[in-house]
Coordinates of C-alpha atoms in Angstrom, one line a residue:
M1 CA -48.8 -85.0 65.5
S2 CA -49.9 -84.4 62.0
E3 CA -48.6 -87.8 60.9
D4 CA -50.3 -89.5 63.8
S5 CA -53.6 -87.8 62.9
R6 CA -53.1 -88.8 59.3
D7 CA -52.5 -92.4 60.3
K8 CA -55.5 -92.3 62.6
S9 CA -57.8 -90.9 59.8
M10 CA -56.5 -93.6 57.4
S11 CA -57.2 -96.2 60.0
D12 CA -60.7 -94.8 60.6
S13 CA -61.4 -94.9 56.8
E14 CA -60.1 -98.4 56.5
L15 CA -62.2 -99.4 59.5
K16 CA -65.3 -97.8 57.9
R17 CA -64.6 -99.6 54.6
L18 CA -64.2 -102.9 56.5
Q19 CA -67.5 -102.3 58.4
V20 CA -69.3 -101.6 55.1
D21 CA -67.8 -104.7 53.5
I22 CA -68.8 -106.8 56.5
A23 CA -72.3 -105.3 56.5
R24 CA -72.6 -106.0 52.7
R25 CA -71.5 -109.6 53.2
Q26 CA -73.9 -110.0 56.1
A27 CA -76.7 -108.7 54.0
T28 CA -75.8 -111.0 51.1
F29 CA -75.7 -113.9 53.5
W30 CA -79.0 -113.2 55.1
R31 CA -80.6 -112.6 51.7
F32 CA -79.3 -116.0 50.7
V33 CA -80.6 -117.5 53.9
S34 CA -84.0 -115.8 53.3
V35 CA -84.3 -117.0 49.7
T36 CA -83.1 -120.5 50.6
G37 CA -85.5 -120.6 53.6
S38 CA -88.4 -119.4 51.3
V39 CA -87.6 -122.0 48.7
F40 CA -87.3 -124.7 51.4
S41 CA -90.6 -123.5 53.0
K42 CA -92.4 -123.6 49.7
A43 CA -91.0 -127.1 48.9
L44 CA -92.1 -128.3 52.3
I45 CA -95.6 -126.9 51.9
W46 CA -96.1 -128.4 48.5
G47 CA -94.6 -131.7 49.6
V48 CA -97.1 -131.9 52.4
F49 CA -99.9 -130.9 50.0
F50 CA -99.1 -133.6 47.5
G51 CA -98.5 -136.1 50.3
I52 CA -102.1 -135.4 51.4
L53 CA -103.3 -135.9 47.9
W54 CA -101.4 -139.2 47.6
I55 CA -103.0 -140.4 50.9
L56 CA -106.4 -139.5 49.6
R57 CA -105.8 -140.9 46.1
D58 CA -108.7 -143.4 46.5
F59 CA -111.1 -140.5 46.7
F60 CA -109.9 -138.8 43.4
A61 CA -112.9 -139.9 41.5
L62 CA -115.3 -138.5 44.1
V63 CA -113.4 -135.2 44.4
F64 CA -113.1 -134.9 40.6
M65 CA -116.8 -135.5 39.9
T66 CA -117.8 -133.2 42.8
F67 CA -115.7 -130.5 41.2
V68 CA -117.2 -131.1 37.8
F69 CA -120.8 -130.9 39.1
S70 CA -120.0 -127.9 41.2
F71 CA -118.3 -126.0 38.4
V72 CA -121.1 -126.7 35.9
S73 CA -123.8 -126.0 38.4
T74 CA -122.2 -122.7 39.3
S75 CA -122.0 -121.6 35.7
I76 CA -125.7 -122.5 35.2
V77 CA -126.9 -120.8 38.4
R78 CA -125.0 -117.6 37.5
S79 CA -126.5 -117.6 34.1
L80 CA -130.0 -118.0 35.6
M81 CA -129.4 -115.2 38.0
H82 CA -128.2 -113.0 35.2
H83 CA -131.5 -113.6 33.2
F84 CA -133.7 -113.6 36.3
P85 CA -132.3 -111.0 38.7
K86 CA -134.9 -111.8 41.4
L87 CA -133.8 -115.4 41.6
K88 CA -131.9 -116.2 44.9
W89 CA -128.7 -118.2 44.9
R90 CA -130.1 -121.1 46.9
M91 CA -133.3 -121.3 44.9
G92 CA -131.2 -121.4 41.7
V93 CA -129.1 -124.2 43.2
I94 CA -132.2 -126.2 44.0
C95 CA -133.6 -125.7 40.5
V96 CA -130.4 -126.8 38.8
F97 CA -129.9 -129.9 40.9
S98 CA -133.5 -130.8 40.5
G99 CA -132.9 -130.7 36.8
F100 CA -129.8 -132.8 37.2
L101 CA -131.8 -135.5 39.1
V102 CA -134.5 -135.5 36.4
L103 CA -131.9 -135.7 33.6
T104 CA -130.0 -138.5 35.3
A105 CA -133.1 -140.5 35.9
A106 CA -134.1 -140.1 32.2
V107 CA -130.7 -141.0 31.0
V108 CA -130.6 -144.1 33.2
W109 CA -134.1 -145.1 32.1
L110 CA -133.2 -144.8 28.4
A111 CA -129.6 -146.0 28.6
I112 CA -130.1 -149.3 30.4
P113 CA -131.9 -151.1 27.6
Q114 CA -129.5 -149.6 25.1
V115 CA -126.5 -150.8 27.1
K116 CA -128.0 -154.2 27.6
Q117 CA -128.7 -154.5 23.8
G118 CA -125.2 -153.2 23.0
V119 CA -123.5 -155.8 25.2
W120 CA -125.4 -158.6 23.6
Q121 CA -124.7 -157.2 20.2
L122 CA -121.0 -157.2 21.0
K123 CA -121.2 -160.8 22.3
E124 CA -122.9 -161.9 19.0
T125 CA -120.3 -160.0 17.1
I126 CA -117.5 -161.9 18.8
Q127 CA -119.3 -165.2 18.2
E128 CA -119.7 -164.5 14.5
L129 CA -116.2 -163.2 13.9
P130 CA -114.5 -166.4 12.6
A131 CA -117.4 -167.1 10.2
K132 CA -117.4 -163.5 9.1
W133 CA -113.7 -163.6 8.4
D134 CA -114.0 -166.7 6.2
K135 CA -117.0 -165.5 4.2
E136 CA -116.4 -161.8 3.8
I137 CA -113.3 -160.2 5.3
D138 CA -110.6 -162.5 4.0
P139 CA -112.0 -162.8 0.4
W140 CA -112.5 -159.0 0.2
L141 CA -109.0 -158.2 1.5
Y142 CA -107.5 -160.8 -0.9
D143 CA -109.3 -159.3 -3.9
H144 CA -109.0 -155.6 -3.1
V145 CA -105.8 -155.1 -1.0
G146 CA -102.6 -155.9 -2.9
V147 CA -100.5 -155.8 0.3
Y148 CA -102.6 -158.4 2.0
R149 CA -102.6 -160.6 -1.1
R150 CA -98.9 -160.5 -1.3
L151 CA -98.6 -161.2 2.4
V152 CA -100.7 -164.4 2.4
S153 CA -99.5 -165.7 -1.0
E154 CA -96.3 -166.8 -2.7
E155 CA -95.4 -167.2 -6.4
V156 CA -95.4 -170.8 -7.6
E157 CA -94.3 -172.1 -11.1
I158 CA -96.5 -174.8 -12.6
P159 CA -96.0 -176.7 -15.9
I160 CA -98.4 -176.3 -18.8
E161 CA -99.0 -178.3 -21.9
E162 CA -101.2 -178.0 -24.9
G163 CA -104.6 -179.7 -24.9
D164 CA -106.6 -181.2 -27.7
D165 CA -107.8 -177.7 -28.7
G166 CA -104.3 -176.4 -28.9
Q167 CA -104.7 -174.2 -25.8
P168 CA -102.3 -174.6 -22.8
K169 CA -103.6 -176.5 -19.8
P170 CA -102.0 -177.1 -16.5
I171 CA -100.5 -180.5 -15.8
D172 CA -101.5 -181.7 -12.4
D173 CA -100.0 -185.1 -12.4
Q174 CA -97.0 -185.9 -14.6
D175 CA -95.2 -189.2 -14.6
E176 CA -91.7 -188.4 -15.2
S177 CA -88.8 -190.9 -15.1
P178 CA -85.9 -189.8 -12.9
P179 CA -83.4 -187.8 -14.8
P180 CA -80.3 -189.7 -16.0
P181 CA -77.0 -189.2 -14.2
A182 CA -75.1 -186.2 -15.4
D183 CA -72.5 -186.8 -18.1
D184 CA -69.6 -184.5 -18.0
S185 CA -68.7 -185.4 -21.6
G186 CA -72.0 -183.9 -22.8
D187 CA -71.9 -181.0 -25.2
K188 CA -74.0 -178.0 -25.9
A189 CA -76.2 -179.9 -28.4
T190 CA -77.3 -182.4 -25.7
A191 CA -78.0 -179.5 -23.3
S192 CA -80.1 -177.8 -25.9
V193 CA -82.1 -181.0 -26.5
D194 CA -82.7 -181.4 -22.8
Q195 CA -83.9 -177.7 -22.6
A196 CA -86.3 -178.3 -25.5
D197 CA -87.7 -181.4 -23.8
K198 CA -88.4 -179.4 -20.5
P199 CA -92.1 -178.5 -20.3
A200 CA -93.1 -174.8 -20.3
T201 CA -94.2 -173.2 -17.0
R202 CA -96.2 -170.3 -15.7
T203 CA -96.2 -168.4 -12.5
I204 CA -99.3 -168.1 -10.2
L205 CA -100.1 -166.8 -6.7
Q206 CA -100.8 -169.6 -4.2
R207 CA -101.7 -169.4 -0.5
K208 CA -98.8 -169.9 1.8
T209 CA -98.7 -173.1 3.8
F210 CA -99.1 -171.4 7.2
W211 CA -102.2 -169.6 5.9
E212 CA -103.7 -172.9 4.7
V213 CA -103.9 -174.1 8.3
D214 CA -106.1 -171.1 9.1
K215 CA -104.0 -169.4 11.8
V216 CA -106.3 -166.4 11.8
R217 CA -109.4 -168.7 12.3
E218 CA -107.6 -170.5 15.1
F219 CA -106.8 -167.2 16.8
L220 CA -110.4 -165.9 16.4
N221 CA -111.8 -169.2 17.7
D222 CA -109.5 -169.1 20.8
T223 CA -110.4 -165.5 21.4
Q224 CA -114.1 -166.3 21.1
N225 CA -113.9 -169.3 23.4
E226 CA -111.9 -167.4 26.0
W227 CA -114.3 -164.5 25.9
L228 CA -117.4 -166.7 26.2
Q229 CA -115.9 -168.6 29.2
N230 CA -115.4 -165.2 30.9
V231 CA -118.9 -163.9 30.2
P232 CA -120.1 -164.6 33.8
N233 CA -117.1 -162.8 35.3
V234 CA -117.4 -160.0 32.8
L235 CA -121.1 -159.5 33.6
R236 CA -120.4 -159.5 37.3
D237 CA -117.7 -156.9 36.9
V238 CA -120.0 -154.8 34.7
V239 CA -122.7 -154.9 37.3
T240 CA -120.2 -154.0 40.0
A241 CA -118.8 -151.2 37.9
I242 CA -122.3 -149.8 37.2
A243 CA -123.2 -149.9 40.9
A244 CA -120.0 -148.1 41.7
V245 CA -120.6 -145.5 39.0
F246 CA -124.2 -144.8 40.3
S247 CA -123.0 -144.5 43.9
L248 CA -120.2 -142.1 42.8
L249 CA -122.7 -140.0 40.9
F250 CA -125.1 -139.9 43.8
L251 CA -122.4 -138.9 46.3
S252 CA -120.9 -136.3 43.9
L253 CA -124.3 -134.7 43.3
L254 CA -125.0 -134.7 47.1
F255 CA -121.6 -133.1 48.0
S256 CA -121.7 -130.6 45.2
F257 CA -125.3 -129.6 46.2
L258 CA -124.4 -129.2 49.9
I259 CA -121.3 -127.1 49.0
L260 CA -123.1 -124.8 46.6
F261 CA -126.2 -124.5 48.8
D262 CA -124.0 -123.1 51.6
L263 CA -121.3 -121.6 49.4
Q264 CA -121.1 -118.1 51.0
S265 CA -120.7 -119.5 54.6
L266 CA -118.1 -122.0 53.4
R267 CA -116.1 -119.2 51.7
L268 CA -116.1 -117.2 55.0
E269 CA -115.0 -120.2 57.0
V270 CA -112.2 -121.1 54.6
A271 CA -111.0 -117.5 54.5
K272 CA -110.6 -117.6 58.3
L273 CA -107.6 -120.0 57.8
E274 CA -105.6 -116.9 56.9
E275 CA -105.8 -115.8 60.6
T276 CA -104.6 -119.2 62.0
K277 CA -101.3 -121.0 62.2
L278 CA -102.0 -122.4 58.7
A279 CA -101.9 -119.0 57.2
R280 CA -98.5 -119.7 55.4
F281 CA -99.9 -122.9 54.0
Y282 CA -103.2 -121.3 53.0
K283 CA -101.6 -118.3 51.2
E284 CA -99.2 -120.5 49.3
T285 CA -101.7 -123.1 48.0
V286 CA -105.1 -121.4 47.7
Q287 CA -104.3 -119.1 44.8
N288 CA -102.8 -121.9 42.8
I289 CA -105.6 -124.3 43.6
V290 CA -108.2 -121.7 42.5
Q291 CA -106.3 -121.0 39.3
F292 CA -105.9 -124.6 38.4
G293 CA -109.6 -125.2 39.1
A294 CA -110.4 -122.4 36.7
V295 CA -108.1 -123.9 34.0
L296 CA -109.5 -127.4 34.5
G297 CA -113.1 -126.1 34.5
K298 CA -112.6 -124.3 31.2
V299 CA -110.9 -127.3 29.7
L300 CA -113.8 -129.5 30.7
E301 CA -116.4 -127.0 29.4
A302 CA -114.7 -126.8 26.1
Q303 CA -114.2 -130.6 25.9
A304 CA -117.9 -131.2 26.7
V305 CA -119.0 -128.9 23.9
I306 CA -116.6 -130.7 21.5
A307 CA -117.8 -134.1 22.7
L308 CA -121.4 -133.1 22.2
V309 CA -120.8 -132.0 18.6
N310 CA -118.8 -135.2 17.9
T311 CA -121.5 -137.4 19.4
A312 CA -124.3 -135.6 17.5
L313 CA -122.4 -136.0 14.2
T314 CA -121.6 -139.7 14.9
A315 CA -125.2 -140.5 15.9
I316 CA -126.4 -138.9 12.6
A317 CA -123.9 -141.0 10.6
L318 CA -124.9 -144.2 12.4
S319 CA -128.6 -143.6 11.9
I320 CA -128.1 -142.9 8.2
L321 CA -126.0 -146.1 7.7
G322 CA -128.6 -148.2 9.7
V323 CA -126.1 -149.3 12.4
P324 CA -128.0 -150.7 15.4
N325 CA -127.6 -149.6 19.1
V326 CA -127.1 -145.9 18.1
G327 CA -127.8 -144.8 21.7
F328 CA -125.3 -147.1 23.3
L329 CA -122.6 -146.2 20.7
S330 CA -123.3 -142.5 21.1
L331 CA -123.0 -142.6 24.8
L332 CA -119.7 -144.4 24.4
V333 CA -118.5 -141.7 22.0
F334 CA -119.5 -138.9 24.4
V335 CA -117.7 -140.5 27.4
C336 CA -114.6 -141.2 25.4
G337 CA -114.7 -137.6 24.0
F338 CA -113.3 -136.4 27.4
I339 CA -110.1 -138.4 26.8
P340 CA -108.0 -136.4 24.3
V341 CA -106.5 -138.2 21.3
A342 CA -106.8 -141.7 22.9
G343 CA -110.6 -141.5 23.2
V344 CA -110.9 -141.5 19.4
F345 CA -109.4 -145.0 19.2
I346 CA -111.2 -146.3 22.2
S347 CA -114.6 -145.4 20.9
S348 CA -113.9 -146.2 17.2
V349 CA -113.3 -149.9 17.8
P350 CA -116.8 -151.0 18.9
V351 CA -118.4 -148.6 16.4
C352 CA -116.5 -150.1 13.5
L353 CA -117.0 -153.7 14.7
I354 CA -120.8 -153.3 15.0
G355 CA -120.8 -151.5 11.7
L356 CA -118.9 -154.4 10.1
F357 CA -121.3 -157.1 11.3
S358 CA -124.4 -155.1 10.6
G359 CA -123.6 -153.8 7.1
G360 CA -120.4 -155.5 5.9
I361 CA -117.0 -154.1 5.0
T362 CA -118.4 -151.3 3.0
T363 CA -120.2 -149.9 6.0
M364 CA -117.1 -150.3 8.2
L365 CA -115.0 -148.4 5.7
I366 CA -117.6 -145.6 5.4
L367 CA -117.7 -145.4 9.3
I368 CA -113.9 -145.1 9.3
G369 CA -114.1 -142.3 6.8
V370 CA -116.8 -140.5 8.8
I371 CA -114.9 -140.8 12.1
T372 CA -111.8 -139.5 10.4
A373 CA -113.7 -136.6 9.0
I374 CA -115.4 -135.8 12.3
H375 CA -112.1 -135.8 14.2
F376 CA -110.4 -133.8 11.4
L377 CA -113.2 -131.2 12.0
E378 CA -112.5 -131.4 15.7
A379 CA -108.8 -130.9 15.4
Y380 CA -108.8 -128.1 12.8
V381 CA -112.2 -126.3 13.4
L382 CA -113.7 -127.0 16.8
N383 CA -110.5 -127.0 18.9
P384 CA -109.2 -123.6 17.6
R385 CA -112.7 -122.0 17.9
I386 CA -113.8 -123.5 21.2
M387 CA -110.6 -124.1 23.1
G388 CA -109.0 -120.9 21.7
A389 CA -105.4 -120.2 21.2
A390 CA -104.7 -120.4 25.0
L391 CA -105.5 -124.1 25.3
H392 CA -104.4 -125.2 21.8
V393 CA -101.7 -127.8 22.4
N394 CA -99.7 -129.5 19.6
P395 CA -101.1 -133.1 19.1
V396 CA -97.6 -134.6 19.4
L397 CA -97.1 -133.0 22.8
V398 CA -100.6 -134.2 23.8
L399 CA -99.6 -137.8 22.9
I400 CA -96.4 -137.5 24.9
I401 CA -98.3 -136.1 27.9
L402 CA -100.9 -138.9 27.6
V403 CA -98.3 -141.7 27.4
I404 CA -96.4 -140.4 30.4
G405 CA -99.5 -139.5 32.3
H406 CA -101.0 -142.9 31.8
H407 CA -97.8 -144.5 33.0
V408 CA -97.6 -142.4 36.1
M409 CA -101.3 -141.9 37.1
G410 CA -103.3 -144.4 35.0
I411 CA -106.7 -143.2 33.8
W412 CA -106.2 -139.9 35.7
G413 CA -103.2 -139.2 33.7
L414 CA -105.4 -139.4 30.5
L415 CA -108.0 -137.0 32.0
L416 CA -105.8 -134.5 33.9
G417 CA -102.4 -134.8 32.1
V418 CA -103.1 -132.0 29.6
P419 CA -104.6 -129.5 32.0
I420 CA -101.9 -130.1 34.6
C421 CA -99.1 -129.6 32.1
Y422 CA -100.8 -126.6 30.5
Y423 CA -101.3 -125.0 34.0
F424 CA -97.7 -125.7 35.1
F425 CA -96.2 -124.3 31.9
T426 CA -98.4 -121.1 31.6
H427 CA -99.0 -120.3 35.3
V428 CA -96.0 -121.6 37.1
I429 CA -93.2 -121.2 34.5
K430 CA -94.5 -118.3 32.3
R431 CA -96.9 -116.9 34.9
E432 CA -99.4 -115.9 32.2
D433 CA -102.6 -115.5 34.1
K434 CA -104.2 -113.2 31.6
E435 CA -104.8 -116.0 29.0
I436 CA -107.9 -117.4 30.7
G437 CA -109.1 -114.2 32.3
L438 CA -109.1 -115.4 35.9
R439 CA -111.0 -113.4 38.5
V440 CA -110.1 -114.8 41.8
R441 CA -111.5 -113.4 45.0
L442 CA -109.7 -115.1 47.9
K443 CA -111.4 -113.0 50.5
P444 CA -115.1 -113.1 49.7
R445 CA -117.4 -110.3 50.6
R446 CA -119.3 -110.9 53.8
I447 CA -122.7 -111.4 52.3
K448 CA -125.3 -112.7 54.6
P449 CA -126.4 -116.1 53.4
D450 CA -130.0 -116.5 52.2
K451 CA -132.2 -117.7 55.0
A452 CA -133.5 -121.2 54.2
K453 CA -137.3 -121.2 54.0

């Protein structure tokens, strides 16, 4: 009986170990299923989210400008309420957007003549480009730039002889009889006599043949004619683009005003999604959307300050050098200031062209130096101080992001590539939310909205 009881106890212990092992395996399996299901669920949610964005891609400009106006307006209204505690939210929103409308009308009123004058100035610049090349650019480059002189010239040996005054002079036309047939029986004395009879030569730089047919002038003339032929189409496209921009600005201002005017009620309505069947989707996306909006807003704020400083310095330099259309060029510099790295080159081309045709090569070189100095100031002074260490990205990485972003998303890749990559790296991979000090309240306090008067 003792052996039977011992065998029974051993079988019971083995059974318990087997049950524990099975339970452990089941727990591991269900944990794997849970993790896999969670990953799959998140992937499905974000796939649906980005699919919706792709369907609504034609409205990116409207959404982006509405976000910009809303973010800037919110900051201004909060600042006003901080300085004027009795100011109500809705009254502050009305004041801010009234100021926006007045400012927009003033900018349009002042900018249209400048833009018109700038377009005609660029047209005249294109028309005068071939003549300017022949009279100023090509001679200056040939006299002052050795690389250019060697590129367009070749070394040529010309004979010289002594004139009546004993000084050497070039021989333009020389009647020479054809050389006698070679005599293999000749000796060194005959060769030395022939060498002595050979006229002396000197080496000079002479324009290459393909430059003598004015390839550059032909290219400039073809470009000018093609541009002038397309002027009606260009003007029509410009008018269409201006109308589209104004309609976009109007709709963006309208939507941002309506959103901010009834912001508290909208927050409450959006927060109710957590109690619906979309709760999983809401919880997964809302936090990331709010965080990315905060990152993008701070990037735009910092970039706006940097663009304003660059525009002011550029306008001062243009005024000192006497370059025309300062308003048009300053507006172009400010708009391109929101495109990191690439905006420098986009805005510098018309500035340098107009500077070249208004003041010559010296003015253009001075402008190039000024632009280089301004952007050196931006890269090494403004960016570290305004952006801060959190948003300071290596310029090489910025260029890589811009190239890939432009290839994938076009102009939106230039505008949003850097903020998206920064957010993905810091908040998704590293999860460093403290760098920008986010204060996100997903469940807003139930504050009774101000009653409209």
